[in-house]
Short mmCIF file of N, CA and C in Angstrom, two decimals:
data_model
loop_
_atom_site.label_atom_id
_atom_site.label_comp_id
_atom_site.label_asym_id
_atom_site.label_seq_id
_atom_site.Cartn_x
_atom_site.Cartn_y
_atom_site.Cartn_z
N MET A 145 76.59 -27.12 -10.18
CA MET A 145 75.10 -27.40 -10.18
C MET A 145 74.81 -28.21 -11.36
N ALA A 146 74.16 -29.38 -11.13
CA ALA A 146 73.78 -30.27 -12.22
C ALA A 146 72.43 -29.82 -12.71
N LEU A 147 72.23 -29.98 -14.01
CA LEU A 147 70.98 -29.67 -14.69
C LEU A 147 69.93 -30.65 -14.24
N ASN A 148 68.79 -30.17 -13.75
CA ASN A 148 67.65 -30.98 -13.39
C ASN A 148 66.93 -31.38 -14.70
N LEU A 149 66.65 -32.68 -14.91
CA LEU A 149 66.06 -33.12 -16.08
C LEU A 149 64.71 -33.75 -15.78
N ASP A 150 63.65 -33.06 -16.27
CA ASP A 150 62.26 -33.59 -16.12
C ASP A 150 61.77 -33.83 -17.51
N PHE A 151 61.93 -35.08 -18.03
CA PHE A 151 61.35 -35.44 -19.30
C PHE A 151 59.95 -35.98 -19.12
N THR A 152 58.99 -35.47 -19.90
CA THR A 152 57.63 -35.93 -19.83
C THR A 152 57.16 -36.16 -21.26
N PHE A 153 56.02 -36.90 -21.32
CA PHE A 153 55.39 -37.11 -22.67
C PHE A 153 53.95 -36.91 -22.51
N ASP A 154 53.36 -36.18 -23.43
CA ASP A 154 51.89 -35.89 -23.48
C ASP A 154 51.30 -37.02 -24.33
N ASP A 155 50.65 -38.01 -23.82
CA ASP A 155 50.04 -39.10 -24.54
C ASP A 155 48.90 -38.65 -25.52
N ASN A 156 48.25 -37.57 -25.14
CA ASN A 156 47.15 -37.14 -26.00
C ASN A 156 47.58 -36.39 -27.28
N ASN A 157 48.69 -35.65 -27.10
CA ASN A 157 49.19 -34.84 -28.29
C ASN A 157 50.49 -35.33 -28.84
N TYR A 158 51.03 -36.39 -28.22
CA TYR A 158 52.30 -37.01 -28.69
C TYR A 158 53.43 -36.03 -28.73
N ARG A 159 53.60 -35.28 -27.63
CA ARG A 159 54.64 -34.31 -27.51
C ARG A 159 55.58 -34.63 -26.33
N HIS A 160 56.91 -34.47 -26.61
CA HIS A 160 57.93 -34.63 -25.59
C HIS A 160 58.22 -33.24 -24.93
N PHE A 161 58.43 -33.25 -23.66
CA PHE A 161 58.80 -32.03 -22.89
C PHE A 161 60.05 -32.28 -22.11
N LEU A 162 60.84 -31.22 -21.96
CA LEU A 162 62.02 -31.24 -21.08
C LEU A 162 61.88 -29.97 -20.20
N ASN A 163 61.70 -30.21 -18.92
CA ASN A 163 61.60 -29.11 -17.98
C ASN A 163 60.46 -28.19 -18.37
N GLY A 164 59.33 -28.74 -18.87
CA GLY A 164 58.18 -27.98 -19.21
C GLY A 164 58.12 -27.36 -20.61
N HIS A 165 59.16 -27.57 -21.38
CA HIS A 165 59.30 -26.97 -22.73
C HIS A 165 59.26 -28.10 -23.75
N THR A 166 58.48 -27.90 -24.84
CA THR A 166 58.38 -28.88 -25.93
C THR A 166 59.74 -29.02 -26.50
N VAL A 167 60.17 -30.27 -26.74
CA VAL A 167 61.44 -30.58 -27.41
C VAL A 167 61.17 -31.62 -28.44
N VAL A 168 62.08 -31.60 -29.49
CA VAL A 168 61.97 -32.50 -30.56
C VAL A 168 63.42 -32.97 -30.76
N MET A 169 63.72 -34.20 -30.66
CA MET A 169 65.05 -34.76 -30.91
C MET A 169 65.09 -35.28 -32.32
N HIS A 170 66.07 -34.77 -33.13
CA HIS A 170 66.17 -35.19 -34.48
C HIS A 170 67.57 -35.72 -34.74
N SER A 171 67.67 -36.42 -35.86
CA SER A 171 68.99 -36.98 -36.25
C SER A 171 69.84 -35.89 -36.85
N HIS A 172 71.14 -36.22 -37.08
CA HIS A 172 72.02 -35.27 -37.69
C HIS A 172 71.56 -34.96 -39.08
N HIS A 173 70.83 -35.87 -39.72
CA HIS A 173 70.35 -35.62 -41.10
C HIS A 173 69.42 -34.46 -41.13
N TYR A 174 68.49 -34.44 -40.20
CA TYR A 174 67.48 -33.38 -40.10
C TYR A 174 68.13 -31.98 -39.87
N LEU A 175 69.03 -31.93 -38.88
CA LEU A 175 69.71 -30.65 -38.60
C LEU A 175 70.62 -30.25 -39.71
N ALA A 176 71.28 -31.19 -40.40
CA ALA A 176 72.09 -30.84 -41.53
C ALA A 176 71.24 -30.27 -42.64
N LEU A 177 70.05 -30.87 -42.84
CA LEU A 177 69.16 -30.41 -43.92
C LEU A 177 68.62 -28.99 -43.55
N ILE A 178 68.30 -28.78 -42.36
CA ILE A 178 67.84 -27.39 -41.95
C ILE A 178 68.95 -26.42 -42.22
N THR A 179 70.14 -26.76 -41.82
CA THR A 179 71.31 -25.85 -42.03
C THR A 179 71.47 -25.62 -43.49
N LYS A 180 71.41 -26.71 -44.34
CA LYS A 180 71.59 -26.57 -45.74
C LYS A 180 70.55 -25.66 -46.37
N LEU A 181 69.30 -25.76 -45.89
CA LEU A 181 68.27 -24.86 -46.32
C LEU A 181 68.58 -23.40 -45.95
N ALA A 182 69.01 -23.13 -44.73
CA ALA A 182 69.40 -21.78 -44.36
C ALA A 182 70.52 -21.31 -45.29
N GLU A 183 71.50 -22.11 -45.56
CA GLU A 183 72.57 -21.70 -46.46
C GLU A 183 71.99 -21.40 -47.86
N ASP A 184 71.09 -22.19 -48.36
CA ASP A 184 70.54 -21.99 -49.71
C ASP A 184 69.72 -20.76 -49.76
N LEU A 185 69.24 -20.30 -48.61
CA LEU A 185 68.47 -19.07 -48.60
C LEU A 185 69.25 -17.86 -48.03
N ASP A 186 70.56 -17.91 -48.25
CA ASP A 186 71.42 -16.81 -47.83
C ASP A 186 71.04 -15.50 -48.40
N ASP A 187 70.48 -15.44 -49.61
CA ASP A 187 70.12 -14.16 -50.23
C ASP A 187 68.97 -13.43 -49.47
N ILE A 188 68.22 -14.19 -48.69
CA ILE A 188 67.18 -13.53 -47.90
C ILE A 188 67.44 -13.59 -46.41
N GLY A 189 68.70 -13.90 -46.01
CA GLY A 189 69.09 -13.93 -44.61
C GLY A 189 68.87 -15.27 -43.93
N GLY A 190 68.75 -16.34 -44.66
CA GLY A 190 68.46 -17.68 -44.10
C GLY A 190 69.32 -18.01 -42.91
N PRO A 191 70.65 -17.83 -42.97
CA PRO A 191 71.50 -18.21 -41.80
C PRO A 191 71.14 -17.43 -40.55
N GLN A 192 70.90 -16.10 -40.73
CA GLN A 192 70.59 -15.28 -39.58
C GLN A 192 69.20 -15.58 -39.06
N ILE A 193 68.28 -15.90 -39.94
CA ILE A 193 66.92 -16.29 -39.50
C ILE A 193 67.03 -17.50 -38.61
N LEU A 194 67.76 -18.51 -38.97
CA LEU A 194 67.98 -19.72 -38.18
C LEU A 194 68.65 -19.38 -36.87
N ALA A 195 69.70 -18.58 -36.85
CA ALA A 195 70.35 -18.22 -35.61
C ALA A 195 69.45 -17.41 -34.69
N ASP A 196 68.68 -16.48 -35.24
CA ASP A 196 67.79 -15.69 -34.39
C ASP A 196 66.70 -16.55 -33.84
N THR A 197 66.18 -17.49 -34.58
CA THR A 197 65.12 -18.39 -34.12
C THR A 197 65.57 -19.24 -32.95
N VAL A 198 66.78 -19.77 -33.08
CA VAL A 198 67.38 -20.57 -32.02
C VAL A 198 67.63 -19.70 -30.77
N GLU A 199 68.17 -18.49 -30.99
CA GLU A 199 68.41 -17.59 -29.87
C GLU A 199 67.11 -17.29 -29.09
N ASN A 200 66.09 -16.97 -29.81
CA ASN A 200 64.79 -16.69 -29.18
C ASN A 200 64.32 -17.93 -28.34
N SER A 201 64.33 -19.12 -28.97
CA SER A 201 63.85 -20.26 -28.29
C SER A 201 64.67 -20.66 -27.10
N MET A 202 65.96 -20.64 -27.23
CA MET A 202 66.85 -21.12 -26.11
C MET A 202 66.83 -20.08 -24.99
N PHE A 203 66.80 -18.74 -25.37
CA PHE A 203 66.82 -17.75 -24.32
C PHE A 203 65.58 -17.98 -23.38
N ALA A 204 64.43 -18.27 -23.93
CA ALA A 204 63.25 -18.50 -23.14
C ALA A 204 63.45 -19.75 -22.24
N ILE A 205 64.03 -20.75 -22.78
CA ILE A 205 64.21 -22.03 -21.96
C ILE A 205 65.27 -21.68 -20.89
N PHE A 206 66.34 -21.01 -21.17
CA PHE A 206 67.32 -20.66 -20.10
C PHE A 206 66.75 -19.84 -19.00
N GLU A 207 66.05 -18.72 -19.44
CA GLU A 207 65.48 -17.81 -18.46
C GLU A 207 64.45 -18.54 -17.53
N ASP A 208 63.66 -19.39 -18.10
CA ASP A 208 62.65 -20.12 -17.29
C ASP A 208 63.34 -21.02 -16.29
N TYR A 209 64.38 -21.76 -16.79
CA TYR A 209 65.10 -22.67 -15.92
C TYR A 209 65.77 -21.89 -14.75
N PHE A 210 66.45 -20.84 -15.10
CA PHE A 210 67.15 -20.07 -14.03
C PHE A 210 66.20 -19.57 -12.99
N GLN A 211 65.05 -19.06 -13.42
CA GLN A 211 64.07 -18.56 -12.50
C GLN A 211 63.50 -19.63 -11.61
N LYS A 212 63.07 -20.73 -12.24
CA LYS A 212 62.45 -21.87 -11.49
C LYS A 212 63.35 -22.55 -10.52
N ASN A 213 64.69 -22.50 -10.85
CA ASN A 213 65.63 -23.18 -10.04
C ASN A 213 66.58 -22.29 -9.24
N ASN A 214 66.20 -21.00 -9.18
CA ASN A 214 66.96 -20.00 -8.46
C ASN A 214 68.48 -20.08 -8.86
N VAL A 215 68.76 -20.11 -10.08
CA VAL A 215 70.22 -20.09 -10.60
C VAL A 215 70.52 -18.65 -10.83
N THR A 216 71.55 -18.09 -10.18
CA THR A 216 71.78 -16.66 -10.28
C THR A 216 73.26 -16.35 -10.63
N SER A 217 74.19 -17.20 -10.28
CA SER A 217 75.59 -16.89 -10.64
C SER A 217 75.95 -17.19 -12.11
N PRO A 218 76.76 -16.30 -12.76
CA PRO A 218 77.19 -16.56 -14.13
C PRO A 218 77.83 -17.95 -14.24
N GLU A 219 78.51 -18.40 -13.29
CA GLU A 219 79.16 -19.73 -13.39
C GLU A 219 78.19 -20.83 -13.44
N GLU A 220 77.19 -20.77 -12.56
CA GLU A 220 76.13 -21.80 -12.64
C GLU A 220 75.27 -21.76 -13.89
N LYS A 221 75.01 -20.57 -14.32
CA LYS A 221 74.27 -20.37 -15.55
C LYS A 221 74.99 -20.96 -16.74
N ALA A 222 76.37 -20.68 -16.82
CA ALA A 222 77.13 -21.21 -17.95
C ALA A 222 77.13 -22.75 -17.89
N GLU A 223 77.23 -23.29 -16.70
CA GLU A 223 77.25 -24.78 -16.63
C GLU A 223 75.92 -25.32 -17.11
N ILE A 224 74.78 -24.68 -16.73
CA ILE A 224 73.49 -25.18 -17.17
C ILE A 224 73.36 -25.06 -18.71
N CYS A 225 73.85 -24.03 -19.29
CA CYS A 225 73.79 -23.85 -20.75
C CYS A 225 74.59 -24.90 -21.45
N THR A 226 75.74 -25.21 -20.98
CA THR A 226 76.55 -26.23 -21.64
C THR A 226 75.93 -27.67 -21.45
N GLU A 227 75.34 -27.88 -20.31
CA GLU A 227 74.73 -29.20 -20.01
C GLU A 227 73.47 -29.31 -20.97
N TYR A 228 72.67 -28.25 -21.07
CA TYR A 228 71.52 -28.39 -21.99
C TYR A 228 72.00 -28.75 -23.39
N PHE A 229 73.16 -28.11 -23.86
CA PHE A 229 73.68 -28.43 -25.19
C PHE A 229 73.90 -29.89 -25.39
N SER A 230 74.48 -30.53 -24.36
CA SER A 230 74.72 -31.94 -24.44
C SER A 230 73.48 -32.75 -24.34
N VAL A 231 72.56 -32.42 -23.44
CA VAL A 231 71.35 -33.09 -23.27
C VAL A 231 70.46 -33.12 -24.54
N PHE A 232 70.51 -32.04 -25.24
CA PHE A 232 69.81 -31.95 -26.54
C PHE A 232 70.50 -32.76 -27.64
N GLY A 233 71.65 -33.29 -27.35
CA GLY A 233 72.37 -34.16 -28.29
C GLY A 233 73.16 -33.34 -29.28
N LEU A 234 73.47 -32.06 -28.99
CA LEU A 234 74.06 -31.17 -29.95
C LEU A 234 75.61 -31.29 -29.95
N GLY A 235 76.19 -31.87 -28.90
CA GLY A 235 77.64 -32.00 -28.83
C GLY A 235 78.16 -31.61 -27.48
N LYS A 236 79.43 -31.30 -27.42
CA LYS A 236 80.16 -31.00 -26.22
C LYS A 236 80.71 -29.52 -26.34
N MET A 237 80.18 -28.64 -25.39
CA MET A 237 80.59 -27.25 -25.47
C MET A 237 81.24 -26.84 -24.20
N THR A 238 82.18 -25.96 -24.29
CA THR A 238 82.75 -25.28 -23.10
C THR A 238 82.59 -23.76 -23.40
N LEU A 239 82.38 -22.97 -22.29
CA LEU A 239 82.22 -21.54 -22.44
C LEU A 239 83.27 -20.84 -21.59
N GLY A 240 83.93 -19.82 -22.17
CA GLY A 240 84.79 -18.90 -21.43
C GLY A 240 84.18 -17.51 -21.64
N ARG A 241 83.89 -16.76 -20.58
CA ARG A 241 83.08 -15.57 -20.75
C ARG A 241 83.27 -14.56 -19.65
N ASP A 242 82.88 -13.31 -20.07
CA ASP A 242 82.58 -12.27 -19.14
C ASP A 242 81.43 -11.42 -19.75
N ASP A 243 81.04 -10.38 -19.11
CA ASP A 243 79.89 -9.61 -19.61
C ASP A 243 80.13 -8.81 -20.93
N ALA A 244 81.43 -8.78 -21.38
CA ALA A 244 81.77 -8.14 -22.67
C ALA A 244 81.74 -9.18 -23.77
N GLY A 245 81.78 -10.49 -23.44
CA GLY A 245 81.80 -11.52 -24.44
C GLY A 245 82.63 -12.67 -24.00
N GLY A 246 83.10 -13.41 -25.01
CA GLY A 246 83.94 -14.59 -24.69
C GLY A 246 83.79 -15.54 -25.88
N GLU A 247 83.95 -16.81 -25.56
CA GLU A 247 83.93 -17.80 -26.63
C GLU A 247 83.31 -19.11 -26.14
N ALA A 248 82.83 -19.82 -27.15
CA ALA A 248 82.32 -21.19 -26.88
C ALA A 248 83.19 -22.04 -27.83
N ARG A 249 83.57 -23.21 -27.28
CA ARG A 249 84.33 -24.19 -28.05
C ARG A 249 83.58 -25.51 -28.10
N LEU A 250 83.54 -26.08 -29.33
CA LEU A 250 82.94 -27.38 -29.40
C LEU A 250 83.97 -28.43 -29.74
N SER A 251 84.02 -29.44 -28.85
CA SER A 251 84.95 -30.59 -29.14
C SER A 251 84.12 -31.61 -29.97
N ARG A 252 82.89 -31.56 -29.89
CA ARG A 252 81.96 -32.45 -30.66
C ARG A 252 80.82 -31.57 -31.14
N SER A 253 80.34 -31.79 -32.35
CA SER A 253 79.24 -31.03 -32.93
C SER A 253 78.35 -31.90 -33.75
N HIS A 254 77.13 -32.15 -33.29
CA HIS A 254 76.13 -32.97 -34.03
C HIS A 254 75.92 -32.40 -35.41
N ILE A 255 75.80 -31.08 -35.47
CA ILE A 255 75.50 -30.37 -36.75
C ILE A 255 76.71 -30.47 -37.70
N ASP A 256 77.90 -30.17 -37.22
CA ASP A 256 79.07 -30.27 -38.09
C ASP A 256 79.35 -31.68 -38.57
N GLU A 257 79.21 -32.58 -37.64
CA GLU A 257 79.45 -34.06 -37.99
C GLU A 257 78.38 -34.53 -39.00
N GLY A 258 77.16 -34.10 -38.78
CA GLY A 258 76.10 -34.43 -39.77
C GLY A 258 76.37 -33.85 -41.13
N TRP A 259 76.73 -32.65 -41.19
CA TRP A 259 77.10 -31.96 -42.46
C TRP A 259 78.22 -32.70 -43.17
N LEU A 260 79.26 -33.04 -42.35
CA LEU A 260 80.41 -33.79 -43.02
C LEU A 260 79.99 -35.16 -43.56
N LYS A 261 79.08 -35.78 -42.88
CA LYS A 261 78.64 -37.11 -43.38
C LYS A 261 77.80 -36.96 -44.65
N LYS A 262 76.99 -35.93 -44.74
CA LYS A 262 76.15 -35.72 -45.90
C LYS A 262 76.86 -35.08 -47.07
N TRP A 263 77.64 -34.02 -46.83
CA TRP A 263 78.24 -33.27 -47.92
C TRP A 263 79.79 -33.10 -47.91
N GLY A 264 80.42 -33.53 -46.83
CA GLY A 264 81.88 -33.36 -46.71
C GLY A 264 82.26 -31.94 -46.27
N GLU A 265 83.54 -31.65 -46.45
CA GLU A 265 84.02 -30.33 -45.99
C GLU A 265 83.39 -29.20 -46.78
N HIS A 266 83.33 -28.07 -46.21
CA HIS A 266 82.74 -26.86 -46.79
C HIS A 266 83.75 -25.71 -46.84
N SER A 267 83.57 -24.70 -47.63
CA SER A 267 84.48 -23.61 -47.71
C SER A 267 84.36 -22.61 -46.55
N LYS A 268 83.25 -22.67 -45.80
CA LYS A 268 83.01 -21.67 -44.73
C LYS A 268 82.22 -22.31 -43.62
N PRO A 269 82.22 -21.80 -42.42
CA PRO A 269 81.45 -22.33 -41.28
C PRO A 269 79.96 -22.27 -41.61
N ILE A 270 79.23 -23.23 -41.08
CA ILE A 270 77.85 -23.31 -41.36
C ILE A 270 76.89 -23.54 -40.13
N ASN A 271 77.53 -23.53 -38.93
CA ASN A 271 76.77 -23.84 -37.75
C ASN A 271 76.02 -22.67 -37.18
N HIS A 272 74.99 -22.23 -37.93
CA HIS A 272 74.12 -21.09 -37.56
C HIS A 272 73.29 -21.41 -36.33
N PHE A 273 72.94 -22.67 -36.17
CA PHE A 273 72.13 -23.05 -35.05
C PHE A 273 72.93 -22.76 -33.76
N THR A 274 74.18 -23.18 -33.74
CA THR A 274 75.02 -22.97 -32.49
C THR A 274 75.35 -21.46 -32.32
N ARG A 275 75.43 -20.71 -33.35
CA ARG A 275 75.59 -19.28 -33.25
C ARG A 275 74.44 -18.70 -32.42
N GLY A 276 73.21 -19.10 -32.75
CA GLY A 276 72.06 -18.64 -32.03
C GLY A 276 72.03 -19.15 -30.60
N TYR A 277 72.43 -20.37 -30.39
CA TYR A 277 72.48 -20.96 -29.10
C TYR A 277 73.48 -20.15 -28.17
N VAL A 278 74.67 -19.93 -28.74
CA VAL A 278 75.65 -19.22 -27.93
C VAL A 278 75.18 -17.81 -27.62
N ALA A 279 74.55 -17.13 -28.58
CA ALA A 279 74.04 -15.81 -28.30
C ALA A 279 73.02 -15.82 -27.19
N ALA A 280 72.15 -16.83 -27.18
CA ALA A 280 71.16 -16.96 -26.12
C ALA A 280 71.82 -17.21 -24.80
N ALA A 281 72.83 -18.09 -24.82
CA ALA A 281 73.48 -18.41 -23.57
C ALA A 281 74.14 -17.17 -22.93
N PHE A 282 74.88 -16.41 -23.75
CA PHE A 282 75.55 -15.16 -23.20
C PHE A 282 74.52 -14.22 -22.70
N ALA A 283 73.44 -13.98 -23.44
CA ALA A 283 72.39 -13.06 -23.03
C ALA A 283 71.78 -13.48 -21.71
N ALA A 284 71.46 -14.76 -21.58
CA ALA A 284 70.85 -15.28 -20.35
C ALA A 284 71.82 -15.28 -19.19
N ILE A 285 73.07 -15.68 -19.45
CA ILE A 285 74.09 -15.65 -18.35
C ILE A 285 74.25 -14.31 -17.73
N PHE A 286 74.20 -13.29 -18.59
CA PHE A 286 74.45 -11.90 -18.06
C PHE A 286 73.23 -10.98 -18.01
N ASN A 287 72.03 -11.65 -17.91
CA ASN A 287 70.79 -10.94 -17.68
C ASN A 287 70.55 -9.83 -18.69
N ARG A 288 70.75 -10.14 -19.93
CA ARG A 288 70.50 -9.21 -20.99
C ARG A 288 69.48 -9.83 -21.94
N PRO A 289 68.84 -8.96 -22.75
CA PRO A 289 67.79 -9.48 -23.74
C PRO A 289 68.48 -10.14 -24.94
N PRO A 290 67.71 -10.91 -25.68
CA PRO A 290 68.21 -11.45 -26.92
C PRO A 290 68.77 -10.29 -27.80
N ARG A 291 69.76 -10.64 -28.65
CA ARG A 291 70.37 -9.70 -29.56
C ARG A 291 71.40 -8.81 -28.85
N SER A 292 71.70 -9.15 -27.57
CA SER A 292 72.69 -8.34 -26.86
C SER A 292 74.14 -8.74 -27.17
N PHE A 293 74.30 -9.93 -27.78
CA PHE A 293 75.63 -10.40 -28.19
C PHE A 293 75.57 -10.80 -29.64
N SER A 294 76.64 -10.46 -30.38
CA SER A 294 76.82 -10.92 -31.77
C SER A 294 77.76 -12.10 -31.69
N VAL A 295 77.52 -13.10 -32.42
CA VAL A 295 78.36 -14.31 -32.36
C VAL A 295 78.82 -14.69 -33.80
N THR A 296 80.08 -14.91 -33.91
CA THR A 296 80.68 -15.36 -35.17
C THR A 296 81.36 -16.69 -34.98
N GLU A 297 81.24 -17.55 -35.96
CA GLU A 297 81.93 -18.81 -35.94
C GLU A 297 83.29 -18.66 -36.54
N GLU A 298 84.31 -18.72 -35.71
CA GLU A 298 85.68 -18.39 -36.13
C GLU A 298 86.41 -19.65 -36.63
N ALA A 299 86.08 -20.85 -36.10
CA ALA A 299 86.68 -22.05 -36.59
C ALA A 299 85.58 -23.08 -36.66
N SER A 300 85.64 -24.00 -37.64
CA SER A 300 84.59 -24.99 -37.83
C SER A 300 85.17 -26.31 -38.28
N MET A 301 84.48 -27.36 -37.80
CA MET A 301 84.83 -28.71 -38.17
C MET A 301 84.58 -28.92 -39.69
N VAL A 302 83.57 -28.27 -40.24
CA VAL A 302 83.28 -28.48 -41.67
C VAL A 302 84.31 -27.86 -42.55
N THR A 303 85.18 -26.99 -42.02
CA THR A 303 86.29 -26.39 -42.81
C THR A 303 87.60 -27.05 -42.54
N GLY A 304 87.52 -28.13 -41.75
CA GLY A 304 88.76 -28.86 -41.47
C GLY A 304 89.39 -28.67 -40.12
N GLU A 305 88.90 -27.81 -39.34
CA GLU A 305 89.41 -27.60 -37.98
C GLU A 305 89.01 -28.78 -37.05
N ASN A 306 89.82 -28.94 -35.99
CA ASN A 306 89.46 -30.04 -35.07
C ASN A 306 88.43 -29.70 -34.02
N GLN A 307 88.00 -28.40 -33.97
CA GLN A 307 86.96 -28.01 -33.05
C GLN A 307 86.23 -26.75 -33.63
N GLY A 308 85.08 -26.52 -33.12
CA GLY A 308 84.34 -25.28 -33.50
C GLY A 308 84.68 -24.21 -32.47
N VAL A 309 84.82 -23.01 -32.90
CA VAL A 309 85.06 -21.86 -31.99
C VAL A 309 84.10 -20.71 -32.37
N PHE A 310 83.34 -20.29 -31.43
CA PHE A 310 82.32 -19.20 -31.62
C PHE A 310 82.73 -18.03 -30.68
N VAL A 311 82.85 -16.89 -31.24
CA VAL A 311 83.27 -15.72 -30.47
C VAL A 311 82.06 -14.80 -30.27
N ALA A 312 81.76 -14.52 -29.04
CA ALA A 312 80.61 -13.66 -28.72
C ALA A 312 81.11 -12.30 -28.25
N ARG A 313 80.48 -11.29 -28.80
CA ARG A 313 80.88 -9.90 -28.41
C ARG A 313 79.56 -9.13 -28.04
N ALA A 314 79.67 -8.34 -26.93
CA ALA A 314 78.52 -7.57 -26.53
C ALA A 314 78.21 -6.61 -27.66
N ALA A 315 76.93 -6.53 -28.03
CA ALA A 315 76.51 -5.68 -29.21
C ALA A 315 76.35 -4.27 -28.77
#
């Protein structure tokens, strides 16, 4: 099943929409800076705040899309989630999963590549945005609420790996 793309623009409020949801496309600089801000606020949970915010936002988008387009199978849902990731310009993702968890692999990552261009390699994974995205995808695919899966970034391009690997486990 291919993702239906309905891009619209509100001339009065200058807002872009994709399938009825407000979207903002930013450069790798913007997302790298948001990620750096979350890292800098680690003492108050900045990385988890970013991941949770993305999880909440993407879960609503996935659920709405599945309902409006009668997408019911886990396979179709996973395909839609990976296609949205690419449409948003976030990179190239594959998902391997069952209702107990699984993993997401990134062969391209807008956030990691932006970080590398701005600051170079880092000592630990930093892609909290995608952690939230993967958590939302797993919850939506298996008809569970947000926070049903915990996601850890096991391999990262910013630490020198050739791909990002995110492991999701049912909470």
